[in-house]
Coordinates of C-alpha atoms in Angstrom, one line a residue:
X15 CA 17.3 -53.3 -148.7
X16 CA 13.8 -51.8 -149.0
X17 CA 13.8 -48.0 -148.6
X18 CA 12.1 -46.4 -145.7
X19 CA 11.0 -42.7 -145.3
X20 CA 13.8 -40.4 -144.3
X21 CA 13.7 -39.2 -140.7
X22 CA 13.3 -35.5 -140.3
X23 CA 15.8 -33.7 -138.0
X24 CA 14.8 -32.6 -134.5
X25 CA 13.5 -29.0 -133.8
X26 CA 10.8 -28.0 -136.2
X27 CA 10.2 -31.7 -137.0
X28 CA 9.9 -32.8 -133.4
X29 CA 7.5 -35.8 -133.1
X30 CA 6.6 -35.4 -136.7
X31 CA 7.1 -39.1 -137.4
X32 CA 4.3 -39.9 -134.9
X33 CA 1.7 -37.8 -136.8
X34 CA -0.6 -39.8 -139.0
X35 CA -0.8 -37.0 -141.5
X36 CA 3.0 -37.0 -142.1
X37 CA 3.7 -39.0 -145.3
X38 CA 7.5 -38.8 -145.2
X39 CA 9.1 -39.2 -148.7
X40 CA 5.8 -39.9 -150.5
X41 CA 5.7 -38.4 -154.0
X42 CA 3.3 -35.7 -155.2
X43 CA 1.1 -38.1 -157.3
X44 CA 0.6 -40.5 -154.5
X45 CA -0.5 -37.7 -152.1
X46 CA -2.8 -36.1 -154.8
X47 CA -4.4 -39.5 -155.5
X48 CA -5.1 -40.1 -151.8
X49 CA -6.7 -36.6 -151.4
X50 CA -8.7 -36.8 -154.6
X51 CA -11.8 -38.3 -153.0
X52 CA -11.5 -36.4 -149.7
X53 CA -13.6 -33.3 -148.6
X54 CA -12.3 -29.8 -148.6
X55 CA -10.0 -29.2 -145.6
X56 CA -8.3 -32.7 -145.9
X57 CA -4.5 -32.5 -145.8
X58 CA -1.2 -34.2 -145.5
X59 CA 2.4 -33.1 -145.0
X60 CA 5.4 -34.7 -146.7
X61 CA 9.1 -34.0 -147.2
X62 CA 9.8 -31.4 -149.9
X63 CA 12.2 -31.7 -152.7
X64 CA 14.3 -29.0 -151.0
X65 CA 16.1 -30.9 -148.2
X66 CA 14.9 -29.7 -144.7
X67 CA 11.7 -28.2 -146.0
X68 CA 8.2 -29.7 -146.1
X69 CA 5.1 -29.6 -148.4
X70 CA 1.5 -29.2 -147.2
X71 CA -1.1 -30.6 -149.6
X72 CA -4.6 -29.5 -148.9
X73 CA -7.9 -30.1 -150.6
X74 CA -9.8 -26.9 -151.6
X75 CA -12.5 -26.3 -154.2
X76 CA -12.1 -29.9 -155.4
X77 CA -8.4 -29.3 -156.1
X78 CA -5.2 -30.3 -154.3
X79 CA -3.3 -27.2 -153.4
X80 CA 0.4 -27.3 -152.5
X81 CA 2.1 -25.0 -150.0
X82 CA 5.8 -25.1 -149.2
X83 CA 6.7 -25.1 -145.5
X84 CA 10.0 -23.3 -145.2
X85 CA 12.4 -24.0 -142.4
X86 CA 15.2 -21.7 -141.2
X87 CA 17.0 -21.2 -137.9
X88 CA 14.6 -23.5 -135.9
X89 CA 11.5 -21.8 -137.2
X90 CA 9.0 -22.6 -139.9
X91 CA 6.2 -21.0 -141.9
X92 CA 4.7 -20.5 -145.4
X93 CA 6.8 -17.4 -146.0
X94 CA 10.6 -17.1 -145.4
X95 CA 9.9 -13.6 -144.1
X96 CA 7.3 -14.8 -141.6
X97 CA 8.7 -17.9 -139.9
X98 CA 6.7 -17.7 -136.7
X99 CA 6.2 -21.3 -135.6
X100 CA 8.6 -23.5 -133.6
X101 CA 7.5 -26.7 -135.2
X102 CA 5.5 -28.1 -138.2
X103 CA 3.0 -29.6 -135.7
X104 CA 2.4 -26.2 -134.2
X105 CA 2.0 -24.7 -137.6
X106 CA -0.6 -27.3 -138.6
X107 CA -2.4 -27.0 -135.2
X108 CA -2.6 -23.2 -135.7
X109 CA -4.3 -23.6 -139.0
X110 CA -6.7 -26.2 -137.7
X111 CA -8.6 -23.2 -136.3
X112 CA -7.3 -20.3 -138.4
X113 CA -8.0 -20.2 -142.2
X114 CA -5.0 -20.3 -144.6
X115 CA -6.3 -17.0 -146.1
X116 CA -4.2 -15.1 -143.6
X117 CA -1.3 -16.3 -145.7
X118 CA -3.0 -16.7 -149.1
X119 CA -6.2 -14.8 -149.9
X120 CA -7.3 -17.5 -152.4
X121 CA -7.2 -20.3 -149.8
X122 CA -10.1 -19.7 -147.5
X123 CA -9.9 -23.2 -145.8
X124 CA -8.8 -24.6 -142.5
X125 CA -6.9 -27.9 -142.0
X126 CA -9.8 -29.9 -140.8
X127 CA -9.3 -33.5 -141.8
X128 CA -5.9 -35.2 -141.5
X129 CA -5.5 -38.1 -144.0
X130 CA -3.4 -40.9 -142.5
X131 CA -0.5 -42.3 -144.4
X132 CA -2.1 -45.8 -143.9
X133 CA -5.4 -44.8 -145.5
X134 CA -4.0 -45.5 -149.0
X135 CA -7.2 -46.2 -150.9
X136 CA -9.1 -45.2 -154.0
X137 CA -12.8 -44.4 -153.8
X138 CA -13.0 -46.3 -150.5
X139 CA -11.7 -49.5 -152.1
X140 CA -8.3 -51.2 -151.2
X141 CA -5.7 -50.8 -153.9
X142 CA -4.4 -54.3 -152.9
X143 CA -6.4 -57.4 -152.9
X144 CA -5.7 -60.3 -150.6
X145 CA -6.2 -62.8 -153.4
X146 CA -2.8 -61.6 -154.7
X147 CA -1.1 -63.2 -151.6
X148 CA -1.2 -66.7 -152.9
X149 CA 0.7 -68.1 -149.9
X150 CA 0.3 -71.6 -151.2
X151 CA 3.0 -70.9 -153.7
X152 CA 5.7 -70.9 -151.1
X153 CA 5.0 -74.6 -150.5
X154 CA 6.2 -75.4 -154.0
X155 CA 9.9 -74.7 -153.4
X156 CA 12.2 -76.8 -155.7
X157 CA 15.2 -77.0 -153.4
X158 CA 16.4 -76.3 -149.8
X159 CA 17.9 -72.9 -150.7
X160 CA 14.7 -71.7 -152.3
X161 CA 12.7 -73.1 -149.4
X162 CA 14.8 -71.2 -146.8
X163 CA 14.4 -68.0 -148.7
X164 CA 10.6 -68.4 -148.9
X165 CA 10.4 -69.1 -145.2
X166 CA 12.4 -66.0 -144.4
X167 CA 10.1 -63.9 -146.4
X168 CA 7.0 -65.4 -144.9
X169 CA 8.4 -64.7 -141.4
X170 CA 9.0 -61.1 -142.5
X171 CA 5.4 -60.9 -143.7
X172 CA 4.1 -62.1 -140.4
X173 CA 6.1 -59.7 -138.2
X174 CA 5.5 -56.8 -140.7
X175 CA 1.7 -57.3 -140.6
X176 CA 1.8 -57.4 -136.8
X177 CA 3.6 -54.0 -136.9
X178 CA 1.0 -52.7 -139.4
X179 CA -1.8 -53.7 -137.1
X180 CA -0.2 -51.9 -134.2
X181 CA 0.3 -48.9 -136.5
X182 CA -3.3 -49.0 -137.6
X183 CA -4.7 -49.0 -134.1
X184 CA -2.2 -46.3 -133.0
X185 CA -3.4 -44.1 -135.9
X186 CA -7.0 -44.8 -135.0
X187 CA -6.4 -43.8 -131.4
X188 CA -4.5 -40.7 -132.6
X189 CA -7.4 -39.7 -134.9
X190 CA -9.8 -40.3 -132.1
X191 CA -7.8 -38.1 -129.9
X192 CA -7.7 -35.3 -132.5
X193 CA -11.5 -35.5 -132.9
X194 CA -12.0 -35.4 -129.1
X195 CA -9.6 -32.5 -128.8
X196 CA -11.4 -30.6 -131.6
X197 CA -14.7 -31.1 -129.8
X198 CA -13.1 -30.1 -126.5
X199 CA -11.8 -26.9 -128.0
X200 CA -15.2 -26.2 -129.6
X201 CA -16.9 -26.7 -126.2
X202 CA -14.4 -24.4 -124.5
X203 CA -15.0 -21.7 -127.1
X204 CA -18.8 -22.1 -126.8
X205 CA -18.6 -21.8 -123.1
X206 CA -16.4 -18.7 -123.4
X207 CA -18.8 -17.1 -126.0
X208 CA -21.9 -17.9 -123.9
X209 CA -20.2 -16.4 -120.8
X210 CA -19.5 -13.2 -122.7
X211 CA -23.1 -13.1 -124.1
X212 CA -24.5 -13.8 -120.6
X213 CA -22.5 -11.0 -119.1
X214 CA -23.7 -8.5 -121.8
X215 CA -27.3 -9.6 -121.6
X216 CA -27.3 -9.3 -117.8
X217 CA -26.0 -5.7 -118.1
X218 CA -28.8 -5.0 -120.7
X219 CA -31.4 -6.6 -118.4
X220 CA -30.4 -4.4 -115.5
X221 CA -30.8 -1.4 -117.7
X222 CA -34.1 -2.7 -119.1
X223 CA -35.4 -3.3 -115.6
X224 CA -34.7 0.3 -114.7
X225 CA -36.6 1.4 -117.8
X226 CA -39.6 -0.8 -117.0
X227 CA -39.8 0.5 -113.4
X228 CA -39.5 4.1 -114.6
X229 CA -42.1 3.6 -117.3
X230 CA -44.5 2.0 -114.9
X231 CA -44.3 5.1 -112.6
X232 CA -44.5 7.5 -115.5
X233 CA -47.9 9.0 -116.4
X234 CA -46.7 10.2 -119.8
X235 CA -46.0 6.7 -121.3
X236 CA -48.8 4.9 -123.0
X237 CA -49.8 1.4 -122.0
X238 CA -48.6 0.1 -125.4
X239 CA -45.1 1.5 -124.7
X240 CA -45.1 0.1 -121.2
X241 CA -46.0 -3.3 -122.6
X242 CA -43.1 -3.1 -125.1
X243 CA -40.7 -2.4 -122.3
X244 CA -42.1 -5.3 -120.2
X245 CA -41.9 -7.7 -123.2
X246 CA -38.3 -6.7 -123.9
X247 CA -37.5 -7.5 -120.3
X248 CA -39.2 -10.9 -120.5
X249 CA -37.4 -11.6 -123.8
X250 CA -34.0 -10.8 -122.2
X251 CA -34.8 -13.0 -119.2
X252 CA -35.8 -15.9 -121.4
X253 CA -32.6 -15.4 -123.5
X254 CA -30.5 -15.4 -120.3
X255 CA -32.2 -18.6 -119.1
X256 CA -31.6 -20.3 -122.5
X257 CA -27.9 -19.3 -122.5
X258 CA -27.5 -20.4 -118.9
X259 CA -29.0 -23.8 -119.8
X260 CA -26.7 -24.1 -122.8
X261 CA -23.8 -23.0 -120.7
X262 CA -24.6 -25.7 -118.0
X263 CA -24.9 -28.3 -120.7
X264 CA -21.7 -27.4 -122.4
X265 CA -19.9 -27.3 -119.1
X266 CA -21.2 -30.8 -118.2
X267 CA -20.2 -32.1 -121.7
X268 CA -16.7 -30.6 -121.3
X269 CA -16.3 -32.3 -117.9
X270 CA -17.4 -35.7 -119.4
X271 CA -15.1 -35.1 -122.4
X272 CA -12.2 -34.4 -120.1
X273 CA -12.5 -37.9 -118.7
X274 CA -12.8 -39.4 -122.2
X275 CA -9.6 -37.5 -123.3
X276 CA -7.7 -39.1 -120.4
X277 CA -8.9 -42.6 -121.5
X278 CA -8.0 -42.0 -125.1
X279 CA -4.6 -40.6 -124.1
X280 CA -3.9 -43.7 -122.0
X281 CA -5.0 -45.9 -124.9
X282 CA -2.9 -44.0 -127.3
X283 CA 0.2 -44.3 -125.1
X284 CA -0.4 -48.0 -124.7
X285 CA -0.6 -48.5 -128.5
X286 CA 2.5 -46.4 -128.9
X287 CA 4.5 -48.6 -126.5
X288 CA 3.2 -51.7 -128.3
X289 CA 4.0 -50.2 -131.7
X290 CA 7.6 -49.6 -130.7
X291 CA 7.9 -53.3 -129.5
X292 CA 6.5 -54.5 -132.8
X293 CA 8.8 -52.2 -134.7
X294 CA 11.8 -53.7 -132.8
X295 CA 10.6 -57.2 -133.6
X296 CA 10.2 -56.4 -137.3
X297 CA 13.6 -54.7 -137.4
X298 CA 15.3 -57.7 -135.9
X299 CA 13.8 -60.0 -138.5
X300 CA 14.5 -57.5 -141.3
X301 CA 18.1 -57.3 -140.3
X302 CA 18.6 -61.0 -140.4
X303 CA 17.3 -61.5 -143.9
X304 CA 19.7 -62.0 -146.8
X305 CA 20.1 -58.6 -148.6
X306 CA 19.9 -60.4 -151.9
X307 CA 16.1 -60.7 -151.2
X308 CA 15.6 -57.0 -151.0
X309 CA 13.5 -56.7 -154.2
X310 CA 11.1 -59.3 -152.8
X311 CA 11.1 -57.7 -149.3
X312 CA 10.0 -54.4 -150.8
X313 CA 6.8 -55.9 -152.2
X314 CA 6.0 -57.4 -148.9
X315 CA 6.5 -54.2 -147.0
X316 CA 4.6 -52.1 -149.6
X317 CA 1.6 -54.4 -149.5
X318 CA 1.4 -54.6 -145.7
X319 CA -0.4 -51.3 -145.0
X320 CA -3.0 -51.8 -147.8
X321 CA -3.6 -55.3 -146.6
X322 CA -4.2 -54.4 -143.0
X323 CA -6.1 -51.2 -144.0
X324 CA -8.7 -53.5 -145.7
X325 CA -8.8 -55.9 -142.7
X326 CA -11.9 -55.4 -140.4
X327 CA -10.9 -53.5 -137.3
X328 CA -12.4 -56.1 -135.0
X329 CA -10.0 -58.7 -136.6
X330 CA -7.1 -56.3 -136.2
X331 CA -7.9 -55.7 -132.6
X332 CA -8.2 -59.5 -132.0
X333 CA -4.9 -60.5 -133.7
X334 CA -2.7 -57.6 -132.4
X335 CA -3.0 -59.0 -128.9
X336 CA -2.1 -62.5 -129.9
X337 CA 1.6 -63.5 -129.4
X338 CA 3.7 -64.5 -132.4
X339 CA 4.6 -67.8 -130.8
X340 CA 6.1 -69.5 -133.8
X341 CA 7.8 -68.7 -137.1
X342 CA 6.2 -70.1 -140.3
X343 CA 9.3 -72.4 -140.6
X344 CA 8.0 -74.3 -137.6
X345 CA 4.6 -75.2 -139.0
X346 CA 4.9 -75.1 -142.8
X347 CA 5.8 -78.3 -144.7
X348 CA 7.0 -78.3 -148.3
X349 CA 5.0 -81.2 -149.7
X350 CA 1.5 -82.6 -150.1
X351 CA 1.8 -86.1 -148.9
X352 CA -0.8 -87.1 -146.3
X353 CA 1.3 -90.0 -145.0
X354 CA 4.5 -88.0 -144.7
X355 CA 2.6 -85.3 -142.8
X356 CA 1.1 -87.8 -140.4
X357 CA 4.5 -89.4 -139.8
X358 CA 6.1 -85.9 -139.2
X359 CA 3.5 -85.3 -136.5
X360 CA 4.2 -88.6 -134.8
X361 CA 7.9 -87.9 -135.0
X362 CA 7.3 -84.6 -133.2
X363 CA 5.2 -86.2 -130.5
X364 CA 8.0 -88.8 -130.0
X365 CA 10.7 -86.1 -129.7
X366 CA 8.6 -84.3 -127.1
X367 CA 8.1 -87.6 -125.2
X368 CA 11.8 -88.3 -125.3
X369 CA 12.5 -84.7 -124.0
X370 CA 10.0 -85.2 -121.2
X371 CA 11.6 -88.5 -120.3
X372 CA 15.1 -86.9 -120.3
X373 CA 14.2 -84.1 -118.0
X374 CA 11.9 -86.2 -115.7
X375 CA 8.7 -84.5 -116.7
X376 CA 5.6 -86.8 -116.5
X377 CA 2.5 -85.8 -118.5
X378 CA 0.0 -87.2 -121.0
X379 CA 1.2 -87.4 -124.7
X380 CA 1.1 -83.9 -126.3
X381 CA -2.0 -83.0 -128.2
X382 CA -2.4 -80.2 -130.8
X383 CA 0.8 -80.9 -132.6
X384 CA 0.3 -79.5 -136.1
X385 CA 1.6 -78.6 -139.5
X386 CA 0.3 -76.9 -142.7
X387 CA 0.9 -78.4 -146.1
X388 CA -0.3 -78.1 -149.7
X389 CA -3.4 -80.1 -150.7
X390 CA -2.5 -83.0 -153.0
X391 CA -5.9 -83.0 -154.8
X392 CA -6.8 -79.3 -154.8
X393 CA -4.1 -77.0 -156.1
X394 CA -5.7 -73.8 -154.6
X395 CA -6.1 -75.1 -151.1
X396 CA -3.9 -75.9 -148.1
X397 CA -4.3 -78.6 -145.4
X398 CA -4.0 -78.4 -141.6
X399 CA -2.8 -81.7 -140.3
X400 CA -3.2 -82.0 -136.5
X401 CA -2.5 -84.7 -134.0
X402 CA -5.2 -85.2 -131.3
X403 CA -5.4 -88.3 -129.1
X404 CA -4.9 -91.4 -131.2
X405 CA -5.6 -89.7 -134.5
X406 CA -4.3 -87.4 -137.2
X407 CA -6.9 -85.2 -138.8
X408 CA -6.5 -83.4 -142.1
X409 CA -8.7 -80.3 -142.6
X410 CA -8.9 -78.3 -145.9
X411 CA -8.1 -74.5 -145.7
X412 CA -9.3 -72.2 -148.5
X413 CA -8.6 -68.6 -149.4
X414 CA -11.1 -66.0 -150.5
X415 CA -11.0 -62.2 -150.5
X416 CA -11.4 -62.2 -146.7
X417 CA -8.3 -64.3 -146.2
X418 CA -7.7 -68.0 -145.1
X419 CA -10.0 -70.2 -143.2
X420 CA -11.4 -73.7 -143.0
X421 CA -13.4 -74.8 -146.0
X422 CA -17.1 -73.6 -145.6
X423 CA -16.1 -71.7 -142.4
X424 CA -17.3 -68.2 -141.4
X425 CA -13.9 -67.3 -139.9
X426 CA -11.2 -66.1 -142.3
X427 CA -7.9 -64.6 -141.3
X428 CA -5.6 -62.4 -143.4
X429 CA -2.6 -64.8 -143.6
X430 CA -1.8 -68.4 -142.8
X431 CA 0.3 -67.1 -139.9
X432 CA -2.8 -65.3 -138.5
X433 CA -4.8 -68.5 -139.0
X434 CA -2.3 -70.4 -136.9
X435 CA -2.3 -67.6 -134.2
X436 CA -6.1 -67.6 -134.1
X437 CA -6.5 -71.4 -133.6
X438 CA -3.7 -71.4 -131.0
X439 CA -6.2 -69.5 -128.8
X440 CA -9.5 -71.0 -130.0
X441 CA -10.3 -74.7 -130.0
X442 CA -10.5 -76.5 -133.4
X443 CA -13.8 -78.1 -132.2
X444 CA -15.4 -74.9 -133.5
X445 CA -14.7 -76.4 -136.9
X446 CA -14.9 -80.1 -136.0
X447 CA -16.3 -81.5 -132.8
X448 CA -13.9 -84.4 -132.7
X449 CA -10.8 -82.2 -132.5
X450 CA -11.0 -80.8 -129.0
X451 CA -7.7 -79.0 -128.9
X452 CA -6.0 -75.7 -129.8
X453 CA -2.9 -75.6 -131.9
X454 CA -0.4 -76.2 -129.1
X455 CA 2.9 -77.1 -130.8
X456 CA 4.3 -76.9 -134.3
X457 CA 5.8 -80.1 -135.8
X458 CA 9.2 -78.6 -136.6
X459 CA 12.1 -76.9 -134.8
X460 CA 13.1 -73.2 -135.6
X461 CA 15.3 -72.8 -138.6
X462 CA 19.0 -72.3 -137.9
X463 CA 21.7 -70.6 -140.1
X464 CA 23.4 -74.0 -140.6
X465 CA 22.8 -74.9 -144.2
X466 CA 25.0 -78.0 -144.2
X467 CA 21.9 -80.2 -143.8
X468 CA 18.5 -79.7 -145.5
X469 CA 15.5 -78.6 -143.4
X470 CA 13.5 -81.5 -142.0
X471 CA 10.3 -79.9 -143.4
X472 CA 11.9 -79.0 -146.8
X473 CA 11.3 -80.4 -150.3
X474 CA 11.9 -84.1 -150.6
X475 CA 12.3 -84.8 -146.9
X476 CA 10.6 -88.1 -145.8
X477 CA 9.6 -89.1 -142.3
X478 CA 9.8 -92.8 -141.9
X479 CA 7.0 -94.5 -139.9
X480 CA 8.0 -95.2 -136.3
X481 CA 7.0 -98.3 -134.3
X482 CA 4.9 -96.1 -132.2
X483 CA 2.8 -95.3 -135.3
X484 CA 1.5 -98.8 -135.8
X485 CA 0.9 -99.2 -132.1
X486 CA -1.9 -96.7 -131.8
X487 CA -2.3 -94.7 -135.0
X488 CA -3.0 -97.5 -137.4
X489 CA -6.7 -97.1 -137.9
X490 CA -6.8 -93.3 -137.6
X491 CA -3.6 -92.4 -139.4
X492 CA -5.2 -91.1 -142.6
X493 CA -8.6 -89.9 -141.4
X494 CA -10.1 -87.4 -143.9
X495 CA -13.3 -86.8 -141.9
X496 CA -12.5 -85.1 -138.6
X497 CA -16.1 -85.3 -137.5
X498 CA -16.1 -89.1 -137.6
X499 CA -14.4 -90.7 -134.6
X500 CA -11.8 -93.5 -135.3
X501 CA -12.8 -97.1 -134.9
X502 CA -11.6 -98.7 -131.6
X503 CA -8.5 -96.7 -131.0
X504 CA -5.7 -98.4 -129.1
X505 CA -4.8 -97.0 -125.6
X506 CA -2.5 -94.0 -125.6
X507 CA 1.1 -94.8 -124.6
X508 CA 2.9 -93.3 -121.7
X509 CA 5.2 -90.5 -123.0
X510 CA 7.5 -91.1 -120.1
X511 CA 7.7 -94.9 -120.0
X512 CA 7.8 -96.2 -123.6
X513 CA 10.1 -99.1 -122.6
X514 CA 7.4 -101.0 -120.8
X515 CA 3.9 -100.6 -122.3
X516 CA 2.3 -102.5 -119.5
X517 CA 3.9 -100.5 -116.8
X518 CA 1.8 -97.3 -117.0
X519 CA 1.8 -94.6 -114.4
X520 CA -1.6 -93.4 -113.1
X521 CA -0.1 -90.2 -111.9
X522 CA -0.6 -87.5 -114.6
X523 CA 0.7 -84.6 -112.5
X524 CA 3.7 -82.7 -113.8
X525 CA 6.9 -83.5 -112.0
X526 CA 9.4 -80.7 -112.8
X527 CA 13.1 -81.6 -112.6
X528 CA 15.6 -79.6 -110.6
X529 CA 18.2 -79.7 -113.4
X530 CA 18.3 -80.3 -117.2
X531 CA 20.7 -82.5 -119.1
X532 CA 23.0 -80.8 -121.6
X533 CA 21.9 -83.0 -124.4
X534 CA 18.5 -84.5 -125.2
X535 CA 18.3 -87.8 -127.0
X536 CA 16.3 -88.0 -130.3

């Protein structure tokens, strides 16, 4: 199985895994590379080679300095003789405001800028390019075993990237919280300093007022000296007014910031809860995969953070809220035949119609049944085949550095699974006016562990034309241009009364049954 960072013990490492600046078992070269283009005061913490201890890496004078964080008897610190902190987090927070020169005279720097483990970049450019994820290759499986393995890995990719999106937004909220807390502490300190200054100036002003009064009554003081005393008093009064205004402004900002902190804290907790759910989902999929695929799983997991890090935040925020409705095995088809894809979609609609009939559900024939296959004519493209009304449309999907999207589109999603999730929420008519539906139902059933029979959507599987195909799909079956309506389509059949074409119900309301049969006819 792919390795994961070791989990520090409780006590000094309490909540350490939740900190964006904790890099777990990352090696020295990886950390140094990540800090190389960062400003002084940037830092990360990782596990040390000595079990139980940690290593702080901090950027100072254009160099990456390393400090060992020693742990003993529930305390930690930079010196085994001065273990004064209860946790690594408290140690780091202490040196966010206090320079490291209290420990090392040559390190006059504070820990100002935490570098997230997910910000693995070089000179601001992603180390991983999306073009390396040629997902089209999975559609070229040679046999059913290979096809099952590729589908498993593609499913892992989908859930892992969902987890990475949650982690990215959680890290973002955590960093936002850190910045807001830093500003809050700065405002608190400013208010405290101004209050002290104000108190001292008011004391001086009282003394200066006495001097001015005594000088005015004195006959021995010159007018010039009296003016000096008066001017000093006016300067003190102006200084007090300025500090009072600054104090009022800082107090108001602190009040506003308090409300912002509450909002950020709530957002952070929500992302944390969502992240845990996505982690559980990823773990469940990960545990079900054949261990023999571990070397391939590792590359998927390693690429995930870099891939999502380079994804625009607005895309991340959009996709993280979209449910993972289907596994890739339910919508990917191993093959490039247009006719076979169309027949597969009609088979799917027929199965749904039979299911509706068996449970007593009355509704119009299902629209938005879809699959994704390889393009027969263009080796670098995929095709979305979708059933809408009396027609199957085939739309080219291309990949660029932004991800996957319709040919000549301005919407590109990181993976094909993301493409499917996006258009399950947004109508396809944004691409072609004639396809007025979202992606509502994949053409295939979920994959089972039963390998005695090949998968219906696997290599070499053929879907024979059904009588229902020639009835109302004849003229539109292989339409390449989804913007052009089919010529004189036949009426749509009833999904609940296929035995008598002329006996059509006019009631399209859903009639939900009180019980379901144990078996559903094909």
